[in-house]
XYZ file of C-alpha atoms in Angstrom:
716
model
C -44.985 -7.265 -22.916
C -44.522 -5.172 -19.799
C -46.453 -1.896 -19.645
C -45.587 0.849 -17.157
C -47.178 4.252 -16.976
C -45.927 7.171 -14.928
C -46.874 10.862 -14.607
C -44.488 13.748 -15.336
C -42.913 13.371 -11.858
C -42.138 9.652 -12.208
C -45.039 8.578 -9.912
C -46.259 5.160 -10.905
C -49.781 5.226 -12.319
C -50.120 1.713 -13.932
C -48.183 -1.570 -13.842
C -49.510 -4.543 -15.665
C -49.189 -8.172 -14.333
C -46.383 -9.086 -16.771
C -44.312 -6.137 -15.607
C -44.498 -7.615 -12.090
C -43.191 -10.886 -13.419
C -40.469 -9.223 -15.600
C -39.057 -6.987 -12.975
C -39.618 -9.369 -10.161
C -41.243 -6.823 -7.777
C -44.804 -5.588 -7.050
C -45.887 -2.448 -8.713
C -47.727 -0.447 -6.039
C -48.795 3.030 -7.228
C -47.904 6.277 -5.547
C -44.884 8.623 -5.316
C -41.973 6.393 -6.419
C -38.727 6.879 -8.314
C -39.103 5.348 -11.758
C -35.618 3.910 -11.797
C -36.193 2.182 -8.421
C -39.591 0.807 -9.530
C -38.034 -0.760 -12.647
C -35.013 -1.946 -10.676
C -32.666 -0.094 -13.084
C -29.064 -0.488 -11.872
C -27.357 2.618 -10.551
C -24.893 2.976 -13.397
C -27.939 3.314 -15.772
C -29.759 5.989 -13.637
C -28.380 8.809 -15.902
C -29.877 6.922 -18.871
C -33.242 6.818 -17.116
C -33.044 10.571 -16.508
C -32.202 11.206 -20.066
C -35.205 8.986 -21.162
C -37.584 11.108 -18.994
C -36.331 14.444 -20.233
C -36.452 13.272 -23.908
C -39.949 11.839 -23.746
C -41.417 14.645 -21.698
C -40.350 16.971 -24.545
C -42.461 14.820 -26.902
C -39.813 12.454 -28.242
C -39.577 8.639 -28.493
C -36.816 6.695 -26.732
C -35.665 3.116 -27.221
C -32.731 1.290 -25.602
C -31.481 -1.401 -23.261
C -31.266 -1.333 -19.406
C -29.381 -3.510 -16.907
C -32.085 -4.409 -14.364
C -31.563 -6.080 -10.955
C -34.720 -8.062 -10.168
C -36.232 -8.504 -6.773
C -34.521 -11.808 -6.257
C -31.072 -10.292 -6.983
C -30.618 -11.649 -10.501
C -29.652 -9.375 -13.364
C -31.403 -9.288 -16.785
C -31.264 -7.094 -19.795
C -34.499 -5.322 -20.714
C -35.298 -3.761 -24.015
C -37.589 -0.792 -23.457
C -39.451 1.731 -25.562
C -40.878 4.985 -24.092
C -43.409 7.325 -25.621
C -45.205 10.389 -24.282
C -48.607 10.036 -22.562
C -50.728 12.922 -23.924
C -53.837 14.772 -22.634
C -56.723 15.218 -25.062
C -55.446 18.820 -25.351
C -52.037 17.533 -26.697
C -49.874 18.337 -23.738
C -47.584 15.663 -22.397
C -48.774 14.439 -18.997
C -46.594 11.327 -18.435
C -44.606 8.503 -19.942
C -45.675 5.053 -21.297
C -42.953 2.431 -21.179
C -43.278 -0.967 -22.834
C -40.523 -3.433 -22.100
C -39.473 -7.119 -22.694
C -36.592 -9.315 -21.779
C -33.938 -8.929 -24.438
C -33.107 -12.129 -26.356
C -36.279 -13.879 -25.199
C -38.759 -12.468 -27.650
C -39.570 -12.790 -31.319
C -37.310 -9.803 -32.075
C -33.985 -11.334 -31.115
C -32.176 -10.030 -34.165
C -33.274 -6.473 -33.374
C -32.093 -6.818 -29.746
C -28.761 -8.444 -30.647
C -26.669 -5.410 -31.396
C -27.944 -3.420 -28.453
C -27.368 -6.232 -25.987
C -23.853 -6.939 -27.290
C -23.030 -3.231 -26.868
C -24.226 -3.323 -23.278
C -22.224 -6.432 -22.521
C -19.148 -4.821 -24.008
C -19.656 -1.738 -21.823
C -19.917 -3.905 -18.662
C -16.895 -5.943 -19.437
C -14.757 -2.808 -20.404
C -15.356 -1.425 -16.933
C -13.388 -4.242 -15.236
C -9.609 -4.319 -14.816
C -9.415 -7.506 -12.718
C -9.831 -11.123 -13.851
C -12.020 -12.289 -11.001
C -14.292 -9.230 -11.345
C -14.540 -9.664 -15.169
C -15.512 -13.312 -14.828
C -18.080 -12.506 -12.157
C -19.706 -9.931 -14.434
C -19.862 -12.527 -17.266
C -21.671 -14.980 -15.030
C -24.087 -12.194 -13.873
C -24.902 -11.292 -17.420
C -25.628 -14.858 -18.636
C -27.305 -16.529 -15.665
C -30.275 -16.821 -15.415
C -31.195 -14.718 -18.463
C -29.498 -16.749 -21.064
C -28.369 -19.971 -19.231
C -29.049 -22.079 -16.197
C -25.430 -23.021 -15.787
C -22.261 -21.208 -16.625
C -18.696 -22.513 -16.421
C -15.578 -20.553 -17.415
C -12.205 -22.363 -17.434
C -8.913 -20.594 -18.082
C -5.562 -21.981 -19.100
C -2.739 -21.963 -16.543
C 0.263 -23.222 -18.333
C -0.947 -26.444 -20.045
C -3.738 -26.995 -17.528
C -7.370 -25.998 -17.784
C -8.579 -24.582 -14.403
C -12.213 -23.895 -13.538
C -12.572 -20.266 -12.519
C -16.382 -19.755 -12.608
C -19.162 -22.162 -11.666
C -22.512 -20.274 -11.504
C -26.061 -21.683 -11.517
C -29.560 -20.640 -11.308
C -30.515 -19.018 -8.020
C -31.152 -21.483 -5.214
C -29.272 -24.455 -6.792
C -25.693 -25.710 -6.624
C -24.177 -28.983 -7.680
C -23.859 -31.520 -4.806
C -20.290 -32.357 -3.669
C -18.199 -34.811 -5.726
C -20.374 -34.298 -8.877
C -19.399 -31.344 -11.035
C -15.785 -30.076 -10.579
C -15.591 -27.082 -8.233
C -13.846 -23.772 -8.745
C -10.099 -24.210 -8.767
C -10.191 -27.817 -9.992
C -8.346 -28.939 -13.105
C -10.721 -29.887 -15.890
C -9.936 -32.666 -18.396
C -12.493 -33.242 -21.070
C -12.280 -36.673 -22.764
C -11.330 -36.803 -26.443
C -14.452 -36.440 -28.583
C -16.312 -34.386 -25.899
C -17.960 -31.328 -27.403
C -15.782 -29.037 -25.173
C -12.746 -30.873 -26.331
C -13.906 -30.305 -29.946
C -14.406 -26.578 -29.296
C -10.873 -26.221 -27.972
C -9.252 -28.184 -30.812
C -11.260 -26.664 -33.644
C -11.339 -23.126 -32.073
C -14.995 -22.673 -32.855
C -18.280 -22.458 -30.959
C -20.022 -25.899 -30.587
C -23.753 -26.155 -30.129
C -25.378 -29.190 -28.503
C -29.037 -28.471 -29.468
C -30.599 -31.482 -27.761
C -28.708 -33.896 -25.477
C -31.405 -36.568 -26.002
C -30.448 -36.710 -29.661
C -26.630 -36.821 -29.232
C -24.016 -39.097 -27.649
C -20.776 -37.618 -26.452
C -18.060 -39.209 -24.220
C -18.828 -38.473 -20.518
C -16.299 -36.669 -18.244
C -17.308 -39.061 -15.408
C -20.100 -41.149 -13.973
C -21.051 -38.567 -11.312
C -21.149 -35.884 -13.871
C -23.471 -37.866 -16.115
C -25.745 -38.848 -13.297
C -26.241 -35.271 -12.096
C -26.952 -34.085 -15.615
C -29.675 -36.677 -15.934
C -31.184 -35.735 -12.532
C -31.556 -32.013 -13.417
C -32.457 -32.657 -16.963
C -29.691 -31.049 -18.991
C -31.259 -30.196 -22.365
C -28.852 -28.117 -24.337
C -25.372 -26.555 -24.240
C -23.067 -24.188 -26.069
C -19.322 -24.200 -25.584
C -17.150 -21.290 -26.950
C -13.408 -21.031 -26.871
C -11.948 -17.849 -25.421
C -9.374 -16.842 -27.904
C -7.432 -13.597 -28.548
C -4.332 -12.538 -30.479
C -3.982 -16.200 -31.684
C -3.897 -17.525 -28.083
C -6.391 -19.706 -26.350
C -7.166 -18.349 -22.897
C -9.875 -21.040 -22.100
C -13.462 -21.740 -22.807
C -16.953 -20.718 -21.715
C -19.700 -23.282 -21.251
C -23.402 -22.413 -21.073
C -26.132 -24.970 -20.369
C -29.904 -25.229 -20.154
C -31.771 -27.682 -17.888
C -35.204 -28.395 -16.432
C -34.428 -26.317 -13.337
C -36.157 -23.372 -15.002
C -39.279 -22.982 -17.035
C -38.336 -21.390 -20.369
C -40.226 -20.842 -23.570
C -37.661 -23.002 -25.306
C -35.461 -25.368 -23.428
C -33.041 -25.716 -26.333
C -30.366 -23.462 -27.932
C -30.424 -22.893 -31.657
C -28.024 -21.760 -34.353
C -28.748 -18.048 -33.607
C -27.918 -18.582 -29.910
C -24.690 -20.263 -30.980
C -23.650 -17.256 -33.049
C -24.651 -14.866 -30.361
C -22.595 -16.749 -27.685
C -19.642 -16.836 -30.046
C -19.893 -12.986 -30.329
C -20.106 -12.674 -26.524
C -17.125 -15.045 -26.114
C -15.042 -12.758 -28.338
C -15.755 -9.802 -26.054
C -15.176 -11.945 -22.962
C -11.794 -13.101 -24.280
C -10.745 -9.481 -24.903
C -11.841 -8.416 -21.473
C -10.101 -11.384 -19.783
C -6.921 -10.737 -21.805
C -6.957 -7.005 -20.848
C -7.415 -7.950 -17.220
C -4.682 -10.516 -17.293
C -2.227 -7.922 -18.944
C -3.211 -5.273 -16.417
C -2.838 -7.572 -13.437
C 0.600 -8.714 -14.720
C 1.696 -5.091 -15.276
C 0.341 -4.023 -11.919
C 1.941 -7.055 -10.142
C 5.280 -6.237 -11.746
C 5.126 -2.609 -10.771
C 3.985 -3.387 -7.191
C 6.651 -6.011 -6.766
C 9.315 -3.585 -8.052
C 8.207 -0.969 -5.554
C 7.730 -3.314 -2.622
C 11.185 -4.787 -3.112
C 12.571 -1.344 -2.892
C 10.872 -0.946 0.503
C 12.062 -2.697 3.659
C 10.950 -6.344 3.632
C 10.964 -6.671 7.400
C 11.257 -4.241 10.218
C 14.109 -4.651 12.791
C 13.302 -5.432 16.394
C 13.995 -2.223 18.314
C 14.126 -1.604 22.125
C 11.742 0.953 23.504
C 9.820 1.404 20.245
C 6.832 -0.286 18.586
C 6.561 0.121 14.846
C 3.870 -0.591 12.270
C 4.005 0.309 8.542
C 1.561 0.205 5.669
C 2.043 0.783 1.901
C -0.858 0.947 -0.592
C -0.557 1.651 -4.283
C -3.290 3.910 -5.638
C -6.358 2.516 -7.435
C -5.989 2.202 -11.286
C -6.423 5.636 -13.041
C -7.522 6.106 -16.559
C -5.359 8.722 -18.186
C -6.104 10.693 -21.362
C -4.687 8.829 -24.269
C -2.319 6.757 -22.172
C -4.411 3.805 -21.119
C -4.479 2.748 -17.484
C -1.790 3.815 -15.190
C -0.787 1.300 -12.467
C -0.440 4.100 -9.978
C 2.745 2.894 -8.203
C 4.852 5.830 -7.181
C 7.665 7.191 -5.064
C 6.346 7.010 -1.534
C 8.627 5.189 0.855
C 9.452 4.646 4.523
C 12.411 3.217 6.314
C 13.655 2.224 9.801
C 17.427 2.239 10.240
C 19.181 0.857 13.236
C 21.952 3.292 14.360
C 24.645 3.299 17.032
C 23.928 2.113 20.543
C 20.304 1.271 19.977
C 19.297 4.597 18.405
C 17.122 4.418 15.342
C 16.631 6.547 12.249
C 13.051 6.913 10.937
C 12.268 8.053 7.402
C 9.159 9.010 5.439
C 9.358 10.423 1.946
C 7.568 11.046 -1.302
C 8.978 11.500 -4.799
C 6.820 13.683 -7.059
C 5.159 11.865 -9.851
C 4.004 8.297 -10.435
C 5.142 5.221 -12.323
C 8.367 3.308 -12.645
C 10.554 6.449 -12.844
C 9.293 7.749 -9.487
C 9.820 4.320 -7.947
C 13.369 4.132 -9.339
C 14.288 7.552 -7.948
C 12.758 6.492 -4.592
C 14.960 3.390 -4.555
C 18.144 5.376 -5.186
C 17.317 7.878 -2.538
C 16.422 5.231 0.056
C 19.751 3.418 -0.597
C 21.662 6.719 -0.336
C 19.875 7.858 2.785
C 20.610 4.434 4.475
C 24.372 4.887 3.586
C 24.472 8.532 4.855
C 22.668 7.565 8.084
C 25.482 5.086 9.072
C 27.751 8.099 9.661
C 25.492 9.013 12.600
C 25.454 12.670 11.492
C 22.649 15.005 12.672
C 19.314 14.770 10.715
C 19.876 18.199 9.111
C 23.267 17.163 7.720
C 21.769 13.923 6.355
C 19.080 15.859 4.445
C 21.695 18.248 3.146
C 23.680 15.359 1.712
C 20.491 13.800 0.409
C 19.639 17.080 -1.324
C 22.983 17.054 -3.133
C 22.381 13.427 -4.139
C 18.915 14.294 -5.465
C 20.658 16.672 -7.905
C 23.244 14.199 -8.939
C 20.745 11.521 -9.970
C 18.704 14.020 -12.155
C 18.413 12.746 -15.761
C 21.147 14.507 -17.749
C 19.592 16.909 -20.352
C 21.077 19.667 -22.448
C 19.553 22.451 -24.478
C 20.569 23.375 -27.995
C 23.650 25.240 -26.793
C 24.892 22.286 -24.751
C 23.989 23.893 -21.369
C 23.002 21.454 -18.699
C 19.232 21.916 -18.018
C 18.725 18.822 -15.927
C 15.713 19.118 -13.600
C 16.053 17.245 -10.312
C 13.164 15.291 -9.036
C 11.192 17.034 -6.340
C 11.152 15.026 -3.070
C 9.593 15.643 0.249
C 11.237 13.893 3.172
C 11.445 13.807 6.913
C 14.290 12.185 8.856
C 14.093 11.578 12.600
C 16.474 9.988 15.060
C 15.094 8.571 18.261
C 16.945 7.559 21.306
C 14.700 5.229 23.423
C 16.881 5.575 26.558
C 16.778 9.404 26.661
C 13.450 9.584 24.795
C 15.046 12.343 22.675
C 13.639 12.840 19.149
C 15.794 14.841 16.743
C 14.583 15.612 13.246
C 14.806 17.716 10.243
C 12.104 18.270 7.600
C 12.339 18.780 3.860
C 8.965 20.029 2.901
C 7.037 16.995 4.243
C 3.793 16.993 6.121
C 4.429 17.045 9.939
C 3.730 13.829 11.751
C 0.653 13.514 13.939
C 1.496 13.212 17.666
C -0.939 11.064 19.643
C -0.728 11.469 23.428
C -3.525 10.089 25.443
C -6.764 11.588 24.116
C -5.068 14.341 22.156
C -3.934 14.295 18.546
C -2.030 17.162 17.076
C 0.646 17.871 14.507
C 4.217 17.657 15.773
C 5.371 21.200 16.428
C 7.979 21.913 13.746
C 9.485 25.407 13.652
C 11.816 24.918 10.569
C 10.325 23.213 7.535
C 12.922 23.279 4.821
C 12.445 23.175 1.054
C 11.767 19.872 -0.636
C 14.867 18.070 -1.873
C 15.912 19.140 -5.293
C 14.362 22.667 -5.336
C 16.959 24.624 -3.319
C 18.050 27.859 -4.958
C 21.471 28.029 -6.405
C 24.041 29.688 -4.163
C 22.121 28.774 -1.000
C 23.946 26.047 0.945
C 21.858 23.183 2.097
C 23.019 23.587 5.648
C 21.126 26.926 5.712
C 17.923 25.284 4.500
C 17.565 22.288 6.731
C 17.512 22.849 10.488
C 17.626 20.316 13.298
C 15.108 20.303 16.063
C 14.732 18.192 19.201
C 11.693 17.153 21.193
C 11.211 14.769 24.084
C 8.701 11.937 23.257
C 6.543 11.223 26.427
C 6.124 7.615 27.574
C 3.527 5.790 25.475
C 3.242 8.589 22.932
C 2.659 7.553 19.275
C 3.781 9.305 16.103
C 2.013 8.783 12.774
C 4.165 9.619 9.756
C 2.386 9.554 6.437
C 2.521 10.605 2.803
C -0.196 12.784 1.117
C -2.029 9.790 -0.317
C -3.558 9.311 3.143
C -5.478 12.561 3.077
C -5.887 13.199 -0.716
C -8.690 10.910 -1.761
C -11.114 10.829 -4.773
C -13.976 11.489 -5.009
C -14.182 13.283 -1.580
C -16.940 15.842 -1.138
C -18.661 17.153 1.945
C -22.359 17.802 2.344
C -22.082 21.028 0.213
C -20.470 19.197 -2.619
C -17.072 20.749 -2.170
C -13.812 18.923 -1.444
C -12.738 19.346 2.278
C -9.599 21.308 2.995
C -6.569 19.808 4.600
C -7.528 21.065 8.118
C -10.945 19.300 7.851
C -9.412 16.125 6.586
C -6.764 16.065 9.339
C -9.476 16.767 11.922
C -11.367 13.751 10.666
C -8.225 11.599 10.835
C -7.309 12.850 14.375
C -10.850 12.163 15.603
C -10.556 8.544 14.556
C -7.100 8.132 16.011
C -8.114 9.473 19.393
C -10.828 6.836 19.558
C -8.289 4.070 19.500
C -5.337 5.885 21.016
C -4.765 3.011 23.521
C -4.763 0.351 20.850
C -1.632 -1.312 19.353
C 0.268 0.400 16.576
C -0.990 -2.158 14.090
C -4.586 -1.179 14.843
C -3.682 2.519 14.639
C -2.155 1.960 11.222
C -5.155 0.024 9.993
C -7.634 2.671 11.350
C -5.557 5.456 9.749
C -5.855 3.914 6.271
C -9.628 3.986 6.356
C -10.256 7.068 8.464
C -10.522 9.358 5.470
C -13.301 8.338 3.054
C -12.842 8.086 -0.714
C -10.695 6.124 -3.076
C -6.899 6.371 -2.820
C -5.809 8.802 -5.517
C -2.083 8.533 -4.890
C 0.066 5.764 -3.408
C 0.256 5.922 0.368
C 2.858 5.111 2.998
C 2.139 5.103 6.664
C 4.526 4.532 9.565
C 3.387 4.509 13.197
C 5.919 4.487 16.144
C 5.152 4.413 19.837
C 7.592 5.020 22.721
C 7.749 2.499 25.503
C 5.755 3.318 28.684
C 8.647 2.314 30.957
C 12.164 3.667 31.105
C 15.028 1.546 29.767
C 18.052 0.630 31.911
C 21.094 2.881 31.490
C 24.105 3.627 33.631
C 26.622 6.445 32.921
C 29.775 7.759 34.655
C 32.554 10.121 33.880
C 36.169 9.269 34.671
C 39.472 11.159 34.417
C 41.487 10.039 31.455
C 44.124 8.254 33.506
C 45.369 4.614 33.239
C 44.172 3.735 36.718
C 40.612 4.462 35.662
C 40.596 1.608 33.183
C 40.087 -0.815 36.071
C 37.326 1.452 37.561
C 35.521 1.478 34.256
C 35.710 -2.316 34.035
C 34.403 -2.642 37.609
C 31.472 -0.303 36.841
C 30.668 -2.409 33.709
C 30.898 -5.710 35.624
C 28.581 -4.513 38.446
C 26.013 -3.171 35.962
C 25.981 -6.370 33.890
C 25.580 -8.455 37.085
C 22.646 -6.212 38.220
C 21.030 -6.700 34.775
C 21.462 -10.508 34.908
C 23.578 -10.583 31.742
C 24.917 -14.182 31.335
C 28.383 -14.465 32.782
C 30.038 -15.401 29.404
C 28.491 -12.374 27.659
C 29.353 -10.065 30.585
C 33.022 -11.197 30.597
C 33.279 -10.525 26.876
C 31.645 -7.091 27.212
C 34.028 -6.190 30.096
C 37.068 -7.279 28.034
C 36.017 -4.919 25.155
C 35.274 -2.131 27.704
C 38.898 -2.451 28.794
C 40.168 -2.370 25.243
C 38.142 0.764 24.221
C 38.830 2.645 27.451
C 42.516 1.862 27.194
C 42.541 3.156 23.718
C 40.931 6.389 24.860
C 43.364 6.843 27.765
C 46.505 6.100 25.636
C 45.477 8.671 23.007
C 44.398 11.326 25.579
C 47.982 12.406 26.111
C 48.352 13.397 22.452
C 44.961 14.954 22.140
C 44.685 18.648 21.716
C 42.961 20.484 24.643
C 40.159 22.864 23.616
C 41.271 26.390 24.450
C 39.300 28.123 27.216
C 38.927 31.770 27.603
C 39.713 33.016 31.108
C 37.523 35.816 32.304
C 37.771 37.447 35.698
C 35.804 40.190 37.360
C 37.671 43.244 38.787
C 41.009 44.953 37.882
C 43.847 42.919 36.334
C 46.087 41.133 38.794
C 49.859 41.869 39.073
C 51.962 39.535 36.828
C 53.528 37.624 39.712
C 50.020 36.849 41.183
C 48.116 36.166 37.967
C 48.650 32.433 38.038
C 47.927 31.935 41.695
C 44.252 31.227 41.086
C 42.800 28.605 43.372
C 41.662 25.539 41.380
C 42.995 26.752 37.996
C 45.804 24.222 37.792
C 43.428 21.386 38.808
C 41.064 22.305 36.097
C 43.728 22.166 33.476
C 45.117 18.844 34.783
C 41.654 17.246 34.913
C 40.645 18.616 31.523
C 40.872 15.300 29.795
C 38.230 12.781 30.810
C 35.973 10.185 29.296
C 32.423 9.026 29.874
C 31.300 5.379 29.975
C 27.642 4.773 29.178
C 26.047 1.369 29.401
C 22.640 0.490 28.064
C 20.586 -2.670 28.324
C 18.138 -3.760 25.585
C 15.896 -6.828 25.179
C 18.606 -8.868 23.402
C 21.804 -6.850 23.625
C 23.809 -4.421 25.719
C 25.450 -1.343 24.244
C 28.573 0.240 25.498
C 29.501 3.836 24.528
C 32.754 5.647 25.486
C 32.882 9.462 24.971
C 35.982 11.585 25.007
C 37.161 14.972 23.762
C 39.476 13.709 21.065
C 38.122 14.645 17.585
C 40.077 11.848 15.883
C 37.960 8.849 14.952
C 39.578 5.392 15.587
C 40.438 3.011 12.859
C 41.696 -0.527 12.676
C 45.378 -0.806 11.796
C 47.590 -3.793 11.186
C 49.864 -4.512 14.108
C 53.323 -5.982 13.465
C 54.403 -9.212 15.033
C 56.462 -7.489 17.718
C 54.183 -4.444 18.255
C 52.869 -3.959 21.717
C 49.639 -2.232 20.681
C 47.309 -1.891 17.646
C 45.129 -4.959 18.383
C 42.449 -3.436 20.624
C 40.026 -2.373 17.843
C 40.725 -5.552 15.987
C 39.444 -7.481 18.994
C 36.400 -5.284 19.111
C 35.707 -5.868 15.430
C 36.029 -9.635 15.779
C 34.131 -10.134 19.091
C 31.283 -7.516 19.089
C 28.159 -7.958 16.986
C 28.502 -4.375 15.737
C 30.764 -1.435 16.561
C 31.504 2.023 15.327
C 32.283 5.592 16.124
C 30.619 8.902 15.553
C 31.527 12.530 16.063
C 29.867 14.472 18.831
C 29.703 18.144 19.703
C 32.488 17.677 22.366
C 34.544 15.060 20.503
C 33.635 11.500 19.571
C 31.891 8.411 20.781
C 33.073 4.785 20.290
C 30.416 2.110 20.773
C 29.854 -1.622 20.428
C 27.015 -4.122 20.763
C 27.191 -7.477 22.583
C 24.218 -9.869 22.381
C 23.070 -11.107 25.731
C 22.111 -14.472 24.395
C 24.797 -17.066 23.530
C 25.452 -17.405 19.798
């Protein structure tokens, strides 16, 4: 029996020799925390405090502790604590007597307490590997020298745990390692346990004779002196999950080297709890895997290769959360990111968060992501894209009606930021729907991107207020080498997160902590920045988290641009400009000729339609008194201005694997492919562009429209 005596302040006064053996550590006296002296595990520290308070009030306490010994092994200790009294009757300390549970003459008394403790430890695990690890910690070395746990995978039995007394492991090519398929011969006691679905006891191997799994197995068992074993099937809900094997050998010095019938029944009770814990863990992992797969398949599987922009993304579901009366939530949610290639090498960048968690939030997220991708292809300004997405958010609201039949559908609440970046001009256009501003990292400074107009989240706009009035477009220029960190609130909202005063930090403090970390690695790759951001804020992830990091190229990309009068003779000039640019950029001749052909087709189309295009009206203003009627039109340069009103601009851009051609004019009509008759002279230009270009399209601009196409610079 271990005897430990402390004073009222938990200072150690006495520690007998058996206590040193039991707890595996010396018991030097002096000011010392009682829980640390006994090796009580951290999760049981509140129990130790309760013990002290109760006994110091004159009461008696009895219970079971998890104790981590000096060598790292875990045992269960049954302890009783009584008050130490002064002759005057006052309580001056605590006397604790303790013994190793299940290894005394009071096994029956300890049984229920120990089973309860085992159940508590197993119930705290949601993952199979963690559950199996806890089982092994509980049973070795306190109850067994060797522990094997094998689980069924289909019709195969796979070893998942192989734990042995400290300092010993089976030599290679003897006992099967973790991950190996196990096949017990017919008539083996483990085979009997599986077939009969009952716990089998081998009390003394010297008195029995079972078929051997293999010669090497038998030889090793003889070398270490295997004396006794218990094999228990892991069964739950009528299904066999696997089996648990416990063995004793001469590797340790025990009071009894053999199991008995009481041990068999006890292991059977433990196996029932282990089977339930493993089953719960398997079900949870399956549910979580399904939910995570569902969400991850709604997110982009691979990012496109973009010129002038480095991109890194991260997505993390939140840790499991116990909810009141609703079991364990898998914590997937509606956070999403996206990178959308647009016209002429421009790119749309998205970060968003649907309120709530679970499959519903993820499903809403999937619909919004698909809708935004479709809207983005129109190449409209970011504010217009968010306005359309706001309308879509209301459309997908679950239909609900009150008793009178009135529609009371509540749209989901969504925060979102949509940005469009042009790597050649370094122009960043964006609109914000209630989302946290990105962090801008330039050199050794990290600040929030300056956003003047933050609109309402999608789905909460007041009736009668048009979305165009809520979402405003802003433009910034992204300096060379600057990085943007877009994130959802899961990055900064962690649990439990407390500062030195025990209060949760505010958003400003959390962002300052994040920025400090980002500044330290500002010169690192976007992948390292993304990794650093995920761990910069301490605490467990309370909400799912999406991170998107983009960095602009340090060097300028090649671009050439020129404006021509909209005259037929200029078609050749435009083609010559394109040919010279492609030659300067070392575009392969075959690719350059193809691009020049399509330049001719698009420019010709612009020139032909320029004659029928309406001319924007200009207001003529002059200083001074009105001119006489006969002189009013004799204004130098006025006729030339009207004649030269119609013009087009040719812009050429070179990327890493493609060249982009854009033609701008003042005609508001967007081109479309039409079917040309057999004898028609025209109508085939856009058909050629559609057939020969990798991608092509058109978009409205403030002055008119732009027609663009992409030609790969590498042969197909």
